[in-house]
């Protein structure tokens, strides 16, 4: 959960918003505008796009609540849950990119205007649903990348933390600011942030409600890549897309079990983790893709994996 007031303050410190997102841009890359993919309507708060051609296998989830700085409302959380549920059983999906289609904002956290109208019992239910949805995102069997081209506060940063990899523009602002509202991160922030940057530093950031920019986020390990923002305001998305393309040629089954082995192994001791790796490796042995990989290596050609 986060505050729109904190978001406005963060934007004020940047001096300006990113310029409006436009179509076109770098050759061979789908633009950050509306000219790529499919299944998008202007009124949708979450746009789900299955990319085509050389980007086939990449799915982009775009937050699109411009009037509310992409704040997490009951409806948006419901749409996210529905989209993630569909993706987890779609064998054609190779990588998911989570981004914003609103210039200068990734996600401001919870929609506090909506929350102010909720009964206390409704708040608990909403936080539980948001936590469950973000956990579902974290458990997607394919690689996930958060492209942070703007401000990500509270639940917005928790959403990004649930992704496998985070890419941000140097001008982006990030922080878990819940303690300013006399609450704590409620959608995984107290657990995923220390696992990402270490316990002591995570405590410092949560206790102080400090907001960091992309450069500092990179220096403390909160994000994997930092890029200078471009004129279109979608530099992090473009870096995420390039990274996703690096994943596409690999064996789909191997990618899924590699993620499973890493995620489960990080929660146990080394001996147990090695046993998990052995069990996951065993799942790749009987696959057609493994045989195809050996044949392709022998014949000195690119493999043609089918996820079987």
Short mmCIF file of C-alpha atoms in Angstrom, two decimals:
data_model
loop_
_atom_site.label_atom_id
_atom_site.label_comp_id
_atom_site.label_asym_id
_atom_site.label_seq_id
_atom_site.Cartn_x
_atom_site.Cartn_y
_atom_site.Cartn_z
CA UNK A 1 0.00 0.00 0.00
CA UNK A 2 1.22 3.49 -0.72
CA UNK A 3 0.06 7.06 -0.82
CA UNK A 4 -0.74 9.25 -3.77
CA UNK A 5 0.52 12.19 -1.73
CA UNK A 6 3.92 10.55 -1.48
CA UNK A 7 3.79 9.93 -5.21
CA UNK A 8 3.13 13.60 -5.91
CA UNK A 9 5.99 14.57 -3.64
CA UNK A 10 8.32 12.19 -5.43
CA UNK A 11 7.30 13.59 -8.81
CA UNK A 12 7.90 17.07 -7.49
CA UNK A 13 11.46 16.20 -6.59
CA UNK A 14 12.18 14.97 -10.11
CA UNK A 15 11.35 18.41 -11.46
CA UNK A 16 9.23 17.11 -14.33
CA UNK A 17 7.24 14.22 -15.64
CA UNK A 18 8.47 12.05 -18.44
CA UNK A 19 7.17 13.22 -21.83
CA UNK A 20 4.14 11.48 -23.31
CA UNK A 21 4.72 8.01 -24.70
CA UNK A 22 4.59 7.85 -28.48
CA UNK A 23 4.58 5.13 -31.09
CA UNK A 24 7.45 4.37 -33.42
CA UNK A 25 10.96 4.70 -32.03
CA UNK A 26 13.73 2.12 -32.14
CA UNK A 27 13.59 -0.10 -35.19
CA UNK A 28 12.41 -3.68 -34.69
CA UNK A 29 11.06 -2.92 -31.21
CA UNK A 30 7.35 -2.75 -30.43
CA UNK A 31 6.61 0.80 -29.32
CA UNK A 32 5.35 1.72 -25.89
CA UNK A 33 2.25 3.21 -27.51
CA UNK A 34 -0.83 1.47 -28.87
CA UNK A 35 0.62 0.32 -32.18
CA UNK A 36 1.73 -3.18 -31.21
CA UNK A 37 0.24 -6.44 -30.04
CA UNK A 38 -3.46 -7.13 -29.60
CA UNK A 39 -6.37 -7.36 -27.16
CA UNK A 40 -6.22 -3.77 -25.92
CA UNK A 41 -9.02 -1.26 -25.52
CA UNK A 42 -8.76 2.37 -24.53
CA UNK A 43 -10.92 1.94 -21.43
CA UNK A 44 -9.01 -1.03 -20.01
CA UNK A 45 -7.06 -0.40 -16.82
CA UNK A 46 -4.81 -3.36 -17.56
CA UNK A 47 -3.77 -3.97 -21.15
CA UNK A 48 -2.69 -7.50 -22.03
CA UNK A 49 -0.67 -7.71 -25.24
CA UNK A 50 0.76 -10.82 -26.89
CA UNK A 51 3.63 -9.62 -29.05
CA UNK A 52 4.20 -10.97 -32.53
CA UNK A 53 6.96 -11.75 -35.04
CA UNK A 54 10.46 -11.74 -33.50
CA UNK A 55 8.90 -10.98 -30.12
CA UNK A 56 6.46 -13.89 -30.22
CA UNK A 57 6.20 -15.49 -26.80
CA UNK A 58 6.53 -12.19 -24.93
CA UNK A 59 3.43 -10.91 -23.15
CA UNK A 60 3.21 -7.32 -21.93
CA UNK A 61 0.94 -6.38 -19.04
CA UNK A 62 0.43 -2.61 -19.11
CA UNK A 63 -1.02 -0.64 -16.21
CA UNK A 64 -3.32 2.04 -17.60
CA UNK A 65 -5.06 4.07 -14.86
CA UNK A 66 -3.74 7.50 -15.80
CA UNK A 67 -6.30 9.38 -13.71
CA UNK A 68 -5.14 7.57 -10.55
CA UNK A 69 -1.40 7.19 -11.18
CA UNK A 70 -1.96 3.46 -11.74
CA UNK A 71 -3.03 3.06 -8.10
CA UNK A 72 -4.19 -0.44 -7.24
CA UNK A 73 -7.97 -0.42 -7.05
CA UNK A 74 -10.26 -3.40 -6.45
CA UNK A 75 -11.01 -3.55 -10.16
CA UNK A 76 -7.35 -3.35 -11.23
CA UNK A 77 -6.34 -6.08 -8.78
CA UNK A 78 -9.20 -8.22 -10.11
CA UNK A 79 -8.01 -7.68 -13.69
CA UNK A 80 -4.41 -8.49 -12.73
CA UNK A 81 -5.50 -11.70 -11.03
CA UNK A 82 -7.51 -12.76 -14.08
CA UNK A 83 -4.62 -12.01 -16.45
CA UNK A 84 -2.03 -13.84 -14.35
CA UNK A 85 -4.35 -16.84 -13.98
CA UNK A 86 -4.65 -17.09 -17.77
CA UNK A 87 -0.91 -16.70 -18.31
CA UNK A 88 0.18 -19.42 -15.92
CA UNK A 89 -1.50 -22.14 -17.99
CA UNK A 90 -0.56 -20.75 -21.42
CA UNK A 91 2.33 -22.84 -22.76
CA UNK A 92 2.99 -20.37 -25.57
CA UNK A 93 4.08 -17.66 -23.12
CA UNK A 94 7.86 -17.45 -22.68
CA UNK A 95 8.35 -14.19 -20.77
CA UNK A 96 6.06 -11.59 -19.16
CA UNK A 97 6.91 -7.89 -18.94
CA UNK A 98 5.03 -5.74 -16.43
CA UNK A 99 5.05 -2.04 -17.29
CA UNK A 100 3.08 1.18 -17.19
CA UNK A 101 1.45 2.92 -20.11
CA UNK A 102 1.13 6.15 -18.12
CA UNK A 103 4.08 8.55 -18.53
CA UNK A 104 6.19 9.12 -15.43
CA UNK A 105 4.39 6.55 -13.25
CA UNK A 106 4.85 2.82 -12.73
CA UNK A 107 2.39 2.38 -9.86
CA UNK A 108 1.55 4.67 -6.94
CA UNK A 109 0.50 1.81 -4.66
CA UNK A 110 -2.98 1.31 -3.24
CA UNK A 111 -5.81 3.58 -4.32
CA UNK A 112 -6.22 5.50 -1.07
CA UNK A 113 -9.28 7.42 -2.29
CA UNK A 114 -11.05 4.12 -2.76
CA UNK A 115 -9.67 2.75 0.50
CA UNK A 116 -10.92 5.76 2.48
CA UNK A 117 -14.46 4.67 1.61
CA UNK A 118 -13.90 1.08 2.75
CA UNK A 119 -14.93 -0.40 6.07
CA UNK A 120 -12.00 -1.81 8.08
CA UNK A 121 -13.12 -5.34 7.23
CA UNK A 122 -13.08 -4.45 3.53
CA UNK A 123 -9.51 -3.14 3.85
CA UNK A 124 -8.31 -6.48 5.21
CA UNK A 125 -10.06 -8.31 2.40
CA UNK A 126 -8.60 -6.01 -0.25
CA UNK A 127 -5.04 -6.28 1.09
CA UNK A 128 -5.42 -10.06 1.22
CA UNK A 129 -6.59 -10.12 -2.42
CA UNK A 130 -3.75 -7.83 -3.52
CA UNK A 131 -1.20 -9.97 -1.66
CA UNK A 132 -2.60 -13.14 -3.23
CA UNK A 133 -2.49 -11.61 -6.72
CA UNK A 134 1.10 -10.43 -6.33
CA UNK A 135 2.04 -13.89 -5.05
CA UNK A 136 0.41 -15.39 -8.13
CA UNK A 137 2.56 -13.09 -10.26
CA UNK A 138 5.68 -14.18 -8.37
CA UNK A 139 4.76 -17.82 -8.97
CA UNK A 140 4.27 -17.56 -12.73
CA UNK A 141 6.33 -20.40 -14.23
CA UNK A 142 8.03 -18.15 -16.82
CA UNK A 143 10.53 -15.29 -16.35
CA UNK A 144 8.93 -11.97 -15.39
CA UNK A 145 10.44 -8.51 -15.81
CA UNK A 146 9.28 -5.24 -14.26
CA UNK A 147 10.01 -2.23 -16.48
CA UNK A 148 10.01 0.78 -14.14
CA UNK A 149 9.93 3.94 -16.25
CA UNK A 150 8.44 6.08 -13.49
CA UNK A 151 7.52 6.19 -9.82
CA UNK A 152 6.93 2.89 -7.99
CA UNK A 153 5.82 3.34 -4.39
CA UNK A 154 4.36 1.01 -1.79
CA UNK A 155 2.29 -1.64 -3.51
CA UNK A 156 3.78 -0.53 -6.81
CA UNK A 157 7.26 -1.49 -5.66
CA UNK A 158 5.90 -4.68 -4.09
CA UNK A 159 4.50 -5.54 -7.52
CA UNK A 160 7.94 -5.00 -9.07
CA UNK A 161 9.63 -7.01 -6.30
CA UNK A 162 7.44 -9.98 -7.21
CA UNK A 163 8.99 -10.02 -10.69
CA UNK A 164 12.17 -12.02 -11.32
CA UNK A 165 14.06 -9.05 -12.76
CA UNK A 166 13.65 -5.29 -12.43
CA UNK A 167 14.82 -2.68 -14.94
CA UNK A 168 14.43 1.02 -14.22
CA UNK A 169 15.13 4.41 -15.71
CA UNK A 170 17.67 6.45 -13.74
CA UNK A 171 14.95 9.06 -13.12
CA UNK A 172 12.50 6.53 -11.65
CA UNK A 173 11.60 6.78 -7.96
CA UNK A 174 11.11 3.72 -5.75
CA UNK A 175 10.27 3.12 -2.11
CA UNK A 176 8.15 1.30 0.46
CA UNK A 177 6.56 4.32 2.13
CA UNK A 178 3.83 2.64 4.16
CA UNK A 179 5.20 3.57 7.60
CA UNK A 180 4.36 7.20 6.76
CA UNK A 181 0.74 6.09 6.89
CA UNK A 182 1.23 4.19 10.16
CA UNK A 183 0.96 0.82 8.37
CA UNK A 184 3.50 -1.61 6.93
CA UNK A 185 3.98 -3.11 3.46
CA UNK A 186 1.20 -5.67 3.15
CA UNK A 187 1.78 -7.31 -0.24
CA UNK A 188 5.12 -9.00 0.32
CA UNK A 189 7.39 -5.99 0.79
CA UNK A 190 8.67 -6.93 4.24
CA UNK A 191 9.69 -10.33 2.88
CA UNK A 192 10.86 -9.72 -0.68
CA UNK A 193 12.83 -6.51 -0.08
CA UNK A 194 15.23 -8.06 2.49
CA UNK A 195 15.62 -11.11 0.29
CA UNK A 196 16.60 -8.76 -2.54
CA UNK A 197 18.87 -6.18 -0.89
CA UNK A 198 19.66 -7.68 2.52
CA UNK A 199 17.98 -7.46 5.90
CA UNK A 200 19.71 -4.41 7.39
CA UNK A 201 19.29 -2.16 4.37
CA UNK A 202 15.70 -3.28 3.85
CA UNK A 203 14.90 -2.36 7.45
CA UNK A 204 16.50 1.05 6.93
CA UNK A 205 14.45 1.79 3.83
CA UNK A 206 11.18 0.59 5.36
CA UNK A 207 11.75 2.33 8.72
CA UNK A 208 12.60 5.63 7.00
CA UNK A 209 10.09 5.31 4.14
CA UNK A 210 12.96 6.52 1.97
CA UNK A 211 12.55 6.93 -1.77
CA UNK A 212 15.52 6.11 -4.02
CA UNK A 213 16.14 6.86 -7.69
CA UNK A 214 17.19 4.40 -10.36
CA UNK A 215 20.91 4.92 -9.86
CA UNK A 216 20.75 4.26 -6.12
CA UNK A 217 18.37 1.35 -6.67
CA UNK A 218 20.98 -0.23 -8.94
CA UNK A 219 23.79 0.38 -6.46
CA UNK A 220 21.94 -1.43 -3.64
CA UNK A 221 20.77 -4.32 -5.83
CA UNK A 222 17.10 -3.40 -5.90
CA UNK A 223 17.14 -3.45 -9.71
CA UNK A 224 19.32 -5.34 -12.18
CA UNK A 225 19.67 -2.67 -14.86
CA UNK A 226 19.43 1.12 -14.90
CA UNK A 227 19.05 3.11 -18.12
CA UNK A 228 18.88 6.77 -19.02
CA UNK A 229 15.35 7.82 -19.85
CA UNK A 230 14.66 8.56 -23.52
CA UNK A 231 12.43 11.12 -25.20
CA UNK A 232 9.55 8.67 -25.45
CA UNK A 233 9.72 7.89 -21.72
CA UNK A 234 9.96 4.12 -22.24
CA UNK A 235 13.68 3.35 -21.86
CA UNK A 236 13.19 0.74 -19.13
CA UNK A 237 10.52 -1.01 -21.17
CA UNK A 238 12.83 -1.18 -24.19
CA UNK A 239 15.65 -2.58 -22.05
CA UNK A 240 13.24 -5.14 -20.59
CA UNK A 241 12.12 -6.10 -24.08
CA UNK A 242 15.71 -6.61 -25.22
CA UNK A 243 16.33 -8.76 -22.14
CA UNK A 244 13.19 -10.80 -22.82
CA UNK A 245 14.41 -11.46 -26.34
CA UNK A 246 17.54 -13.05 -24.87
CA UNK A 247 15.29 -15.56 -23.12
CA UNK A 248 13.22 -16.55 -26.15
CA UNK A 249 15.66 -18.97 -27.83
CA UNK A 250 16.09 -21.14 -24.74
CA UNK A 251 14.24 -24.38 -24.03
CA UNK A 252 10.80 -23.55 -22.53
CA UNK A 253 10.73 -26.54 -20.19
CA UNK A 254 14.24 -25.78 -18.99
CA UNK A 255 13.31 -22.16 -18.29
CA UNK A 256 10.30 -23.21 -16.23
CA UNK A 257 12.10 -25.76 -14.10
CA UNK A 258 15.16 -23.50 -13.71
CA UNK A 259 12.91 -20.82 -12.18
CA UNK A 260 11.27 -23.43 -9.95
CA UNK A 261 14.64 -24.76 -8.78
CA UNK A 262 15.96 -21.28 -7.99
CA UNK A 263 12.83 -20.09 -6.20
CA UNK A 264 12.44 -23.19 -4.06
CA UNK A 265 16.15 -23.57 -3.45
CA UNK A 266 16.50 -20.06 -2.07
CA UNK A 267 14.13 -20.92 0.79
CA UNK A 268 15.99 -24.01 2.07
CA UNK A 269 19.47 -25.15 3.10
CA UNK A 270 22.06 -26.04 0.45
CA UNK A 271 21.69 -29.82 0.76
CA UNK A 272 17.93 -29.61 0.29
CA UNK A 273 18.41 -27.09 -2.52
CA UNK A 274 20.71 -29.45 -4.38
CA UNK A 275 18.08 -32.19 -4.06
CA UNK A 276 15.52 -29.79 -5.53
CA UNK A 277 17.88 -29.06 -8.42
CA UNK A 278 18.34 -32.79 -9.05
CA UNK A 279 14.58 -33.33 -9.13
CA UNK A 280 14.09 -30.41 -11.49
CA UNK A 281 16.91 -31.53 -13.77
CA UNK A 282 15.27 -34.96 -14.00
CA UNK A 283 12.19 -33.30 -15.52
CA UNK A 284 14.23 -32.15 -18.53
CA UNK A 285 15.76 -35.53 -19.39
CA UNK A 286 12.72 -37.17 -21.07
CA UNK A 287 11.76 -34.06 -23.09
CA UNK A 288 11.84 -33.82 -26.88
CA UNK A 289 13.47 -30.41 -26.48
CA UNK A 290 16.54 -31.97 -24.86
CA UNK A 291 17.01 -34.29 -27.84
CA UNK A 292 16.45 -31.38 -30.22
CA UNK A 293 19.11 -29.39 -28.38
CA UNK A 294 21.66 -32.18 -28.83
CA UNK A 295 20.78 -32.60 -32.52
CA UNK A 296 21.02 -28.86 -33.15
CA UNK A 297 24.43 -28.77 -31.47
CA UNK A 298 25.62 -31.72 -33.57
CA UNK A 299 24.26 -30.22 -36.80
CA UNK A 300 25.53 -26.72 -35.93
CA UNK A 301 22.14 -25.04 -36.32
CA UNK A 302 19.76 -23.11 -34.06
CA UNK A 303 17.48 -25.42 -32.06
CA UNK A 304 13.75 -25.47 -32.75
CA UNK A 305 12.23 -25.97 -29.32
CA UNK A 306 8.52 -26.68 -28.88
CA UNK A 307 8.24 -26.88 -25.11
CA UNK A 308 7.76 -30.64 -25.19
#
